[in-house]
Amino acid sequence: MTTKLFRNARIFTPLDPGAPLGGATQGRVQVYENGALLVQNGRVEKLGPAAGVLGEIVRAGAKIHQEIDCQGACLVPGFVDPHTHMCFARPREAEFDLRLAGTPYLEILAKGGGILSSVRDVRAASEADLLAATRRRVLTALGLGTTTVEIKSGYGLETASELRMLRVIARVGRELPVDVVPTFLGAHAVPEEFRGDPDGYVALIVNEMIPAVREQGIARFCDVFCEQGVFSIAQTRRILQAARSAGLQLKLHADEVHDLGGAGLAAELKAVSADHLLAASDENIARMAQAGVVASLLPATAYSLRKPYARARRMIQGGVPVALASDCNPGSSYTESMPFVFGLAVMQMDLSPLEALTAVTLNAAYALGVAGRVGSLDPGKQADFLLLDGESPAILAYHAGVSPVTAVYKRGELAAGREDP
Ligand code: NIG
Ligand code: FE
């Protein structure tokens, strides 16, 4: 048994009531100005005001193996990034130049670029190269405070390549000190060989890919890019119903560019989360609230596509629990940085720093169905936490363009950064 005591920390953490924090509770964060955190065998044992925690240690006669003086640093739960496409072969810089010159994102895709050019790259890459590239990004994210990450397939778009991506994703999770949640996104685009026959591709997903993913047990979620010119509402419903029957949980890319009604479909199917939502209607936001669907918002995508940000305040006022994610991908959001996402949410979407903290920790864990283990510092959960060089989580928005994350602890062990604050 190893016991570690982190003292002299300003602890900020949502406490998990057993459901995501929505509406007025979105920013309900527990603060201990002079706090202490006791970690036993990689799990949170106790946290609270230093005097109370120390008193209990003395009373219980517990032996402390290591004591870390946080010197007043801010201590928060590790970030959970609930929406990424980090498994890809290489970035698409030339496409970024095209977008800067005014070509719309969906037009590039319609012409066979965008996602489809990443599909060509992934199909051509060796499994070892894809693994190395994915590992690098996950390590970058870890250094920036991400201790749990979702990663989607979706650049294979044929059964063997999709399964290969999911194998790589699983392997990254086994090899790195990061919890990785795998999502099957065969419905990311219609591949070139099915151009003109999208229903034929949907049939392949339903009849071949989903059964194969189920048999190998290598995905927890199924996601669909429900968007004009990509997958319609009817096609999305068909794929997600098949996925549910195969035991997968549901997410969708909803109303990212056009209001197709994806948010409403997420409510109808009681998906775990609906993601993007830049163009979601008031009516469908209300339906999400009723159905208990988490909104995963991706402000770095709005930034990169130069689109208006999702209406986070409206969602919070409507009682929808809001999570935040990087959407890290080579097209619409090339960043692994949750501090950047946090800053955009505070400065551009008007979340308070404490609302944003809940969004990158507890609500994000609910968006991935892993809140039983991570997302807050409730006793019994994994001791995944960060030290920030600042007095409160607001430093993540305030100290812009740099990372105030000085130490990243995964299951109580230093996984990135430095022990000495
Ligand atoms: O979430 N919208 C679809 N998928 C990604 C972009 C993927 C890409 O461009 O490679 C997104 O924005
Ligand atoms: Fe995405």
PDB file of N, CA, C and O and ligand atoms in Angstrom, residues 83 85 92 95 105 114-115 118 152 155 185 188 225 253 256 276 298 301 305 327 329-333, ligand 1:
ATOM      1  N   HIS A  83     -13.915  14.087 -27.056  1.00  0.00           N
ATOM      2  CA  HIS A  83     -14.186  14.034 -28.507  1.00  0.00           C
ATOM      3  C   HIS A  83     -12.896  14.373 -29.250  1.00  0.00           C
ATOM      4  O   HIS A  83     -12.491  15.536 -29.305  1.00  0.00           O
ATOM      5  N   HIS A  85     -10.194  13.047 -32.747  1.00  0.00           N
ATOM      6  CA  HIS A  85      -9.861  12.184 -33.896  1.00  0.00           C
ATOM      7  C   HIS A  85      -8.326  12.130 -33.942  1.00  0.00           C
ATOM      8  O   HIS A  85      -7.718  12.449 -34.952  1.00  0.00           O
ATOM      9  N   ARG A  92      -2.982  18.407 -42.363  1.00  0.00           N
ATOM     10  CA  ARG A  92      -3.349  18.823 -43.725  1.00  0.00           C
ATOM     11  C   ARG A  92      -3.120  20.333 -43.864  1.00  0.00           C
ATOM     12  O   ARG A  92      -4.056  21.121 -43.941  1.00  0.00           O
ATOM     13  N   GLU A  95      -4.508  22.272 -46.925  1.00  0.00           N
ATOM     14  CA  GLU A  95      -5.951  22.530 -46.830  1.00  0.00           C
ATOM     15  C   GLU A  95      -6.242  23.740 -45.928  1.00  0.00           C
ATOM     16  O   GLU A  95      -7.179  24.499 -46.172  1.00  0.00           O
ATOM     17  N   TYR A 105     -15.044  24.513 -45.596  1.00  0.00           N
ATOM     18  CA  TYR A 105     -14.630  23.182 -45.146  1.00  0.00           C
ATOM     19  C   TYR A 105     -15.376  22.065 -45.886  1.00  0.00           C
ATOM     20  O   TYR A 105     -14.760  21.117 -46.391  1.00  0.00           O
ATOM     21  N   GLY A 114     -10.152  17.033 -47.628  1.00  0.00           N
ATOM     22  CA  GLY A 114     -10.624  16.996 -46.241  1.00  0.00           C
ATOM     23  C   GLY A 114     -10.496  15.609 -45.629  1.00  0.00           C
ATOM     24  O   GLY A 114      -9.442  14.967 -45.727  1.00  0.00           O
ATOM     25  N   ILE A 115     -11.563  15.139 -45.022  1.00  0.00           N
ATOM     26  CA  ILE A 115     -11.548  13.823 -44.381  1.00  0.00           C
ATOM     27  C   ILE A 115     -11.056  12.769 -45.372  1.00  0.00           C
ATOM     28  O   ILE A 115     -10.269  11.877 -45.011  1.00  0.00           O
ATOM     29  N   SER A 118      -7.366  12.483 -45.557  1.00  0.00           N
ATOM     30  CA  SER A 118      -6.825  11.746 -44.402  1.00  0.00           C
ATOM     31  C   SER A 118      -7.106  10.244 -44.525  1.00  0.00           C
ATOM     32  O   SER A 118      -6.327   9.425 -44.033  1.00  0.00           O
ATOM     33  N   LYS A 152     -11.568   8.541 -31.878  1.00  0.00           N
ATOM     34  CA  LYS A 152     -12.461   7.916 -32.848  1.00  0.00           C
ATOM     35  C   LYS A 152     -11.677   7.300 -33.995  1.00  0.00           C
ATOM     36  O   LYS A 152     -10.620   7.809 -34.373  1.00  0.00           O
ATOM     37  N   TYR A 155     -11.051   7.294 -40.282  1.00  0.00           N
ATOM     38  CA  TYR A 155     -10.230   7.632 -41.441  1.00  0.00           C
ATOM     39  C   TYR A 155      -9.839   6.356 -42.198  1.00  0.00           C
ATOM     40  O   TYR A 155      -8.891   6.352 -42.973  1.00  0.00           O
ATOM     41  N   LEU A 185     -16.232   5.248 -35.708  1.00  0.00           N
ATOM     42  CA  LEU A 185     -16.816   6.316 -36.526  1.00  0.00           C
ATOM     43  C   LEU A 185     -16.693   5.948 -38.007  1.00  0.00           C
ATOM     44  O   LEU A 185     -16.198   6.719 -38.830  1.00  0.00           O
ATOM     45  N   HIS A 188     -17.982   8.521 -40.939  1.00  0.00           N
ATOM     46  CA  HIS A 188     -17.347   9.846 -40.856  1.00  0.00           C
ATOM     47  C   HIS A 188     -17.497  10.573 -42.192  1.00  0.00           C
ATOM     48  O   HIS A 188     -17.527  11.792 -42.259  1.00  0.00           O
ATOM     49  N   PHE A 225     -21.181  11.280 -38.404  1.00  0.00           N
ATOM     50  CA  PHE A 225     -21.111  12.687 -38.818  1.00  0.00           C
ATOM     51  C   PHE A 225     -22.405  12.998 -39.571  1.00  0.00           C
ATOM     52  O   PHE A 225     -22.507  12.759 -40.771  1.00  0.00           O
ATOM     53  N   HIS A 253     -22.066  13.611 -34.164  1.00  0.00           N
ATOM     54  CA  HIS A 253     -21.660  14.931 -34.627  1.00  0.00           C
ATOM     55  C   HIS A 253     -22.949  15.583 -35.114  1.00  0.00           C
ATOM     56  O   HIS A 253     -23.471  15.217 -36.170  1.00  0.00           O
ATOM     57  N   GLU A 256     -23.227  20.587 -36.791  1.00  0.00           N
ATOM     58  CA  GLU A 256     -21.923  21.282 -36.764  1.00  0.00           C
ATOM     59  C   GLU A 256     -21.943  22.476 -37.719  1.00  0.00           C
ATOM     60  O   GLU A 256     -21.514  23.566 -37.359  1.00  0.00           O
ATOM     61  N   HIS A 276     -20.654  19.196 -31.009  1.00  0.00           N
ATOM     62  CA  HIS A 276     -20.593  20.359 -31.916  1.00  0.00           C
ATOM     63  C   HIS A 276     -21.738  21.328 -31.617  1.00  0.00           C
ATOM     64  O   HIS A 276     -21.552  22.291 -30.907  1.00  0.00           O
ATOM     65  N   LEU A 298     -17.189  22.160 -28.814  1.00  0.00           N
ATOM     66  CA  LEU A 298     -15.831  22.077 -29.356  1.00  0.00           C
ATOM     67  C   LEU A 298     -15.411  23.446 -29.883  1.00  0.00           C
ATOM     68  O   LEU A 298     -15.366  23.680 -31.088  1.00  0.00           O
ATOM     69  N   THR A 301     -12.996  24.151 -32.755  1.00  0.00           N
ATOM     70  CA  THR A 301     -13.481  23.914 -34.120  1.00  0.00           C
ATOM     71  C   THR A 301     -14.121  25.190 -34.672  1.00  0.00           C
ATOM     72  O   THR A 301     -13.884  25.565 -35.826  1.00  0.00           O
ATOM     73  N   LEU A 305     -12.714  26.992 -37.886  1.00  0.00           N
ATOM     74  CA  LEU A 305     -13.588  27.152 -39.058  1.00  0.00           C
ATOM     75  C   LEU A 305     -14.104  28.584 -39.185  1.00  0.00           C
ATOM     76  O   LEU A 305     -14.832  28.903 -40.118  1.00  0.00           O
ATOM     77  N   ASP A 327     -11.743  18.090 -30.044  1.00  0.00           N
ATOM     78  CA  ASP A 327     -12.044  17.667 -31.425  1.00  0.00           C
ATOM     79  C   ASP A 327     -10.755  17.465 -32.216  1.00  0.00           C
ATOM     80  O   ASP A 327     -10.781  17.468 -33.450  1.00  0.00           O
ATOM     81  N   ASN A 329      -8.183  17.055 -34.650  1.00  0.00           N
ATOM     82  CA  ASN A 329      -8.197  16.371 -35.949  1.00  0.00           C
ATOM     83  C   ASN A 329      -7.418  17.226 -36.935  1.00  0.00           C
ATOM     84  O   ASN A 329      -7.166  18.403 -36.675  1.00  0.00           O
ATOM     85  N   PRO A 330      -7.034  16.642 -38.080  1.00  0.00           N
ATOM     86  CA  PRO A 330      -6.177  17.400 -39.001  1.00  0.00           C
ATOM     87  C   PRO A 330      -6.916  18.424 -39.851  1.00  0.00           C
ATOM     88  O   PRO A 330      -6.292  19.167 -40.598  1.00  0.00           O
ATOM     89  N   GLY A 331      -8.251  18.480 -39.732  1.00  0.00           N
ATOM     90  CA  GLY A 331      -9.018  19.398 -40.568  1.00  0.00           C
ATOM     91  C   GLY A 331      -9.563  20.569 -39.788  1.00  0.00           C
ATOM     92  O   GLY A 331      -9.010  21.676 -39.806  1.00  0.00           O
ATOM     93  N   SER A 332     -10.625  20.329 -39.034  1.00  0.00           N
ATOM     94  CA  SER A 332     -11.385  21.440 -38.457  1.00  0.00           C
ATOM     95  C   SER A 332     -10.870  21.904 -37.108  1.00  0.00           C
ATOM     96  O   SER A 332     -11.347  22.926 -36.588  1.00  0.00           O
ATOM     97  N   SER A 333      -9.911  21.193 -36.506  1.00  0.00           N
ATOM     98  CA  SER A 333      -9.434  21.601 -35.177  1.00  0.00           C
ATOM     99  C   SER A 333      -8.126  20.895 -34.856  1.00  0.00           C
ATOM    100  O   SER A 333      -8.124  19.831 -34.253  1.00  0.00           O
TER     101      SER A 333
HETATM  102  O1  NIG B   1     -15.439  16.861 -35.801  1.00  0.00           O
HETATM  103  N1  NIG B   1     -16.885  16.876 -38.599  1.00  0.00           N
HETATM  104  C1  NIG B   1     -16.354  15.808 -38.784  1.00  0.00           C
HETATM  105  N2  NIG B   1     -15.227  15.410 -38.223  1.00  0.00           N
HETATM  106  C2  NIG B   1     -14.274  16.255 -37.694  1.00  0.00           C
HETATM  107  C3  NIG B   1     -13.344  16.774 -38.745  1.00  0.00           C
HETATM  108  C4  NIG B   1     -12.499  15.700 -39.275  1.00  0.00           C
HETATM  109  C5  NIG B   1     -11.525  16.149 -40.330  1.00  0.00           C
HETATM  110  O2  NIG B   1     -11.676  17.196 -40.951  1.00  0.00           O
HETATM  111  O3  NIG B   1     -10.560  15.372 -40.531  1.00  0.00           O
HETATM  112  C6  NIG B   1     -14.936  17.294 -36.827  1.00  0.00           C
HETATM  113  O4  NIG B   1     -14.958  18.498 -37.117  1.00  0.00           O
END
